[in-house]
């Protein structure tokens, strides 16, 4: 880099600026001198007045305490003669006031009417009450001159017996200072004019390139790296301009690289299905992507700069340090009574090479479905085990009895064998139902659809049950005369309706009724099968289509059910594109509904 010449050096310019600063400093020193002179003049004035008041206070105290005989002058007369000689240019008025705030005498001949009255001056009251000297400066409302007020307590043997109230004319001191200030102001004005002119000329040589660099910095802040700073010379500022232009080029390259990386990172964070939260070294959230906001169900402004343990709702049980040392995934349960919602959180520490912790990265994954699947799997295995263990236990007991010799008893042996056969058939039904559900879960089946007249199809199924139904149950058909065509797998839909009607017959009481109906709305056919059974509690209605779910397990098992009939029915109806549900009130029967789509003819009308 080229060496800077001496006369072009910024040091010379700084020296010139310091010379000007010294000149201005002299003016400032002059101001401090005036202020100090004013303080000295004021203190001298006040001290001279105070000394005279001290002498006067001694004389007044002696007169007040003097023992008087008949024919002697009164206190007021004595005090009036003492104060009569005090009037001068400096002292405006002196008053003597006793401890009861009564004015005993005044030096103002024109103000003798106040003698004997109570003083209402605040300084007088403070002086007598606090037993100390009080003073104040105020401006006379008539003459507009400043007056110094002094209230000095008169003390005898530790007791205040009165106070001296004095008003002195301090305007003379300020008058002298005004003259001095005018002289100083004139000199200061001349010095300021010279300083401003020289300052402008010299400052321009420094501020012009600096202004260019400032404008360039502002343009860089807006993302414009194309313009360059003008180099005015080869001094230090010129060298700085060259370095600034070089820095601009480097920043432009770095900005391009950073922007590309930022877009990549933003794209990754936006398109991630998992939520990502980043914190600073104190655990406050500094970054969060949209999936994380959706998972936590809170707006962005309520997350940023908040502690991560508060955002995740674990502030009562864990600290930020615990998360830093956490090695395993954490389960966060946000479930409500209406629906489950479980998140899995993995934490990764951001560290420098020195080991200093810069922050924390939390990755959130919706684990609700997985937890639900695991729970259903565990419940399914437990239910299957229980359902198989019950008939196997029964069979084992009866077969053990037969092995012990019960087979020889012609009356007992047949019933034992009948029970064994019944339980075997029940296990076969259970296994078949499980295989069917397994097929439907894996979608390893096809529907053999055909278009059928649903009214006729429904009547055939009802007729079949009506021939074999118990005598105590009455069937009621509420089917429309209009014929509706549906595209269904007749075998599977027959199984659905068999399961529903069988349940209605099982739980119908003596003299009960089972009602069958069809309602059409838009392009949907809604089928209704209703009974007068015991009904289902409201809180359990939505669960009767779950696998192995029974409202009354003991009663359902005694009636030969496997707990899978309605679950199979739901799978089959949903495979047909419909939906199935139940409405029930405990003690007032149950109604099962399911829907199917109606087929249209060529003209778009229902056939």
Coordinates of C-alpha atoms in Angstrom, one line a residue, residues 87-365:
X87 CA -31.7 51.3 56.4
X88 CA -29.1 51.3 53.5
X89 CA -28.9 50.6 49.8
X90 CA -28.1 46.9 50.5
X91 CA -30.7 46.3 53.2
X92 CA -34.3 46.9 52.2
X93 CA -36.0 45.9 55.4
X94 CA -35.4 44.2 58.7
X95 CA -38.2 42.7 61.0
X96 CA -38.0 41.3 64.5
X97 CA -40.6 38.6 65.1
X98 CA -41.1 36.7 68.4
X99 CA -41.7 33.0 68.9
X100 CA -45.4 33.4 68.5
X101 CA -44.9 34.9 64.9
X102 CA -45.9 38.4 66.1
X103 CA -44.0 41.2 64.4
X104 CA -42.3 43.3 67.2
X105 CA -40.5 45.9 65.0
X106 CA -39.6 46.8 61.4
X107 CA -36.9 49.0 60.0
X108 CA -39.2 50.3 57.2
X109 CA -40.7 53.6 58.3
X110 CA -43.4 53.3 55.7
X111 CA -44.4 49.9 56.9
X112 CA -44.9 50.4 60.6
X113 CA -48.5 49.3 60.4
X114 CA -47.5 45.7 60.4
X115 CA -46.1 45.9 63.9
X116 CA -48.2 43.8 66.3
X117 CA -49.5 41.6 63.4
X118 CA -48.7 37.9 62.9
X119 CA -46.2 37.1 60.3
X120 CA -47.4 34.7 57.6
X121 CA -44.0 34.3 55.8
X122 CA -43.0 30.6 55.3
X123 CA -39.3 31.2 56.0
X124 CA -40.1 32.8 59.3
X125 CA -42.1 29.7 60.4
X126 CA -39.4 27.4 59.2
X127 CA -36.7 29.4 61.0
X128 CA -38.5 29.3 64.3
X129 CA -39.7 25.7 64.0
X130 CA -36.4 24.2 62.8
X131 CA -34.2 26.6 64.8
X132 CA -31.9 27.2 61.8
X133 CA -31.2 29.8 59.2
X134 CA -33.3 29.9 56.0
X135 CA -32.8 32.1 52.9
X136 CA -34.3 32.5 49.5
X137 CA -34.1 34.8 46.4
X138 CA -37.2 36.0 44.7
X139 CA -38.1 38.7 42.2
X140 CA -40.0 41.8 43.5
X141 CA -43.3 42.0 41.6
X142 CA -43.2 45.8 41.5
X143 CA -39.6 46.7 40.8
X144 CA -38.8 43.3 39.1
X145 CA -35.5 43.4 41.1
X146 CA -34.1 40.3 42.8
X147 CA -34.3 40.3 46.6
X148 CA -32.5 38.0 49.0
X149 CA -34.5 37.0 52.1
X150 CA -32.8 35.8 55.2
X151 CA -34.5 34.4 58.3
X152 CA -32.2 33.9 61.3
X153 CA -33.5 32.5 64.6
X154 CA -32.8 34.4 67.9
X155 CA -31.7 31.7 70.3
X156 CA -31.2 32.1 74.1
X157 CA -30.0 29.2 76.3
X158 CA -31.1 26.7 73.6
X159 CA -34.6 28.1 73.1
X160 CA -35.8 30.1 70.2
X161 CA -37.3 33.4 71.4
X162 CA -37.8 34.9 67.9
X163 CA -36.3 35.4 64.5
X164 CA -34.8 38.2 62.4
X165 CA -36.4 38.6 59.0
X166 CA -34.3 40.6 56.5
X167 CA -34.8 41.6 52.9
X168 CA -31.6 42.7 51.0
X169 CA -31.2 44.1 47.5
X170 CA -29.0 41.6 45.7
X171 CA -29.9 42.9 42.2
X172 CA -26.6 44.9 42.2
X173 CA -24.6 41.6 42.0
X174 CA -26.6 40.4 39.0
X175 CA -26.3 43.8 37.4
X176 CA -22.5 43.6 37.5
X177 CA -22.6 40.1 36.1
X178 CA -24.8 41.2 33.2
X179 CA -22.2 43.7 32.1
X180 CA -19.5 41.0 32.3
X181 CA -21.7 38.6 30.4
X182 CA -22.2 41.1 27.6
X183 CA -18.5 41.6 27.2
X184 CA -17.9 37.9 27.1
X185 CA -20.8 37.2 24.7
X186 CA -19.3 39.7 22.2
X187 CA -15.9 38.0 22.3
X188 CA -17.5 34.6 22.1
X189 CA -19.6 35.5 19.1
X190 CA -16.5 36.7 17.2
X191 CA -14.6 33.5 18.2
X192 CA -17.5 31.3 17.1
X193 CA -17.8 33.0 13.7
X194 CA -14.1 32.4 13.1
X195 CA -14.3 28.8 14.4
X196 CA -17.3 28.0 12.2
X197 CA -15.7 29.3 9.1
X198 CA -12.4 27.4 9.7
X199 CA -14.3 24.3 10.9
X200 CA -16.4 24.1 7.7
X201 CA -13.4 24.4 5.5
X202 CA -11.4 21.8 7.3
X203 CA -14.4 19.4 8.0
X204 CA -15.3 19.2 4.4
X205 CA -12.0 17.6 3.5
X206 CA -12.8 14.8 6.0
X207 CA -16.6 14.5 5.9
X208 CA -16.9 14.4 2.1
X209 CA -15.4 10.9 1.7
X210 CA -17.0 9.7 4.9
X211 CA -20.4 10.9 3.6
X212 CA -19.7 8.8 0.4
X213 CA -18.9 5.8 2.5
X214 CA -22.1 6.4 4.6
X215 CA -24.2 6.5 1.4
X216 CA -22.5 3.3 0.2
X217 CA -23.2 1.6 3.5
X218 CA -26.8 2.5 3.3
X219 CA -27.0 1.2 -0.2
X220 CA -25.3 -2.0 0.9
X221 CA -27.9 -2.4 3.7
X222 CA -30.6 -2.4 1.0
X223 CA -28.7 -5.0 -0.9
X224 CA -27.0 -2.8 -3.6
X225 CA -23.4 -3.7 -3.9
X226 CA -22.8 -2.3 -7.4
X227 CA -21.8 1.3 -6.5
X228 CA -18.3 2.2 -5.3
X229 CA -16.9 4.8 -3.0
X230 CA -15.0 7.7 -4.7
X231 CA -11.3 7.9 -3.7
X232 CA -10.4 11.6 -3.1
X233 CA -6.7 11.2 -2.2
X234 CA -4.0 8.9 -0.8
X235 CA -4.3 9.8 2.8
X236 CA -5.7 7.5 5.5
X237 CA -9.3 8.3 4.5
X238 CA -8.4 7.5 0.8
X239 CA -6.9 4.2 1.9
X240 CA -10.0 3.5 3.9
X241 CA -12.2 4.2 0.8
X242 CA -10.1 1.7 -1.2
X243 CA -10.4 -0.9 1.6
X244 CA -14.2 -0.2 1.8
X245 CA -14.6 -0.9 -1.9
X246 CA -12.7 -4.1 -1.5
X247 CA -14.9 -5.0 1.4
X248 CA -18.0 -4.3 -0.7
X249 CA -16.8 -6.9 -3.3
X250 CA -16.2 -9.5 -0.6
X251 CA -19.6 -8.8 1.0
X252 CA -21.3 -9.2 -2.3
X253 CA -19.8 -12.6 -2.8
X254 CA -20.6 -13.6 0.8
X255 CA -24.1 -12.3 0.5
X256 CA -24.7 -14.4 -2.6
X257 CA -23.4 -17.5 -0.9
X258 CA -25.4 -16.8 2.2
X259 CA -28.6 -16.1 0.3
X260 CA -28.3 -19.3 -1.6
X261 CA -27.7 -21.3 1.6
X262 CA -30.6 -19.5 3.3
X263 CA -32.9 -20.4 0.4
X264 CA -31.8 -24.0 0.7
X265 CA -32.4 -24.0 4.4
X266 CA -35.8 -22.3 4.1
X267 CA -36.8 -24.8 1.5
X268 CA -35.8 -27.7 3.6
X269 CA -37.5 -26.3 6.8
X270 CA -40.7 -25.5 4.9
X271 CA -41.0 -28.8 3.1
X272 CA -40.2 -30.9 6.2
X273 CA -43.1 -32.8 7.7
X274 CA -41.5 -32.6 11.1
X275 CA -41.4 -29.5 13.2
X276 CA -38.1 -27.8 13.9
X277 CA -37.3 -25.3 16.7
X278 CA -34.0 -23.6 17.3
X279 CA -32.9 -21.7 20.4
X280 CA -30.1 -19.4 21.5
X281 CA -27.7 -20.3 24.3
X282 CA -30.2 -19.2 26.9
X283 CA -33.0 -21.4 25.6
X284 CA -35.1 -18.7 23.9
X285 CA -36.7 -19.7 20.6
X286 CA -35.1 -17.9 17.7
X287 CA -36.4 -20.0 14.8
X288 CA -39.5 -22.2 14.2
X289 CA -40.8 -23.6 11.0
X290 CA -44.5 -23.8 9.9
X291 CA -44.9 -27.6 10.6
X292 CA -43.8 -26.9 14.2
X293 CA -46.4 -24.1 14.5
X294 CA -49.1 -26.4 13.2
X295 CA -48.1 -29.2 15.6
X296 CA -48.0 -26.8 18.6
X297 CA -51.2 -24.9 17.4
X298 CA -49.8 -21.5 18.5
X299 CA -49.0 -18.4 16.4
X300 CA -45.4 -17.5 15.6
X301 CA -45.5 -14.2 17.6
X302 CA -46.3 -16.2 20.8
X303 CA -43.3 -18.5 20.3
X304 CA -40.3 -16.3 19.3
X305 CA -38.1 -15.1 22.2
X306 CA -39.9 -17.4 24.7
X307 CA -38.2 -20.2 26.6
X308 CA -38.5 -23.5 24.7
X309 CA -39.5 -25.3 27.9
X310 CA -42.4 -23.0 28.2
X311 CA -43.4 -23.4 24.5
X312 CA -43.3 -27.2 24.9
X313 CA -45.2 -27.1 28.2
X314 CA -42.5 -28.8 30.3
X315 CA -41.3 -25.9 32.3
X316 CA -42.7 -27.4 35.5
X317 CA -40.8 -30.6 35.3
X318 CA -37.6 -29.9 33.3
X319 CA -35.1 -27.1 32.8
X320 CA -33.1 -26.0 29.7
X321 CA -30.0 -27.7 31.1
X322 CA -32.0 -31.0 31.3
X323 CA -32.8 -30.7 27.6
X324 CA -29.1 -30.1 26.7
X325 CA -28.1 -33.3 28.5
X326 CA -31.0 -35.3 27.2
X327 CA -29.9 -38.3 25.1
X328 CA -33.2 -39.9 24.3
X329 CA -36.4 -38.8 22.6
X330 CA -39.1 -37.3 24.7
X331 CA -42.8 -37.9 24.5
X332 CA -45.0 -34.8 24.8
X333 CA -48.7 -35.5 25.5
X334 CA -51.1 -32.8 24.3
X335 CA -54.1 -35.1 24.3
X336 CA -57.6 -33.8 25.3
X337 CA -60.8 -35.5 26.2
X338 CA -62.0 -35.1 22.6
X339 CA -58.9 -36.5 20.8
X340 CA -55.4 -37.8 21.5
X341 CA -52.4 -35.8 20.4
X342 CA -48.9 -37.0 21.1
X343 CA -45.6 -35.6 19.9
X344 CA -42.1 -37.1 19.9
X345 CA -39.3 -34.6 20.5
X346 CA -35.6 -35.2 19.7
X347 CA -33.0 -32.7 20.9
X348 CA -29.6 -31.8 19.4
X349 CA -27.1 -29.4 21.0
X350 CA -25.4 -26.7 18.9
X351 CA -21.8 -26.5 20.1
X352 CA -18.6 -24.7 19.1
X353 CA -15.4 -26.6 18.7
X354 CA -14.4 -25.4 22.2
X355 CA -17.5 -27.1 23.6
X356 CA -19.4 -23.9 24.3
X357 CA -23.2 -24.4 23.9
X358 CA -24.7 -22.0 21.3
X359 CA -28.2 -23.3 21.4
X360 CA -30.5 -26.3 20.9
X361 CA -32.3 -27.8 18.0
X362 CA -35.6 -29.6 18.7
X363 CA -37.3 -31.8 16.1
X364 CA -41.0 -32.5 16.7
X365 CA -42.8 -35.5 15.1

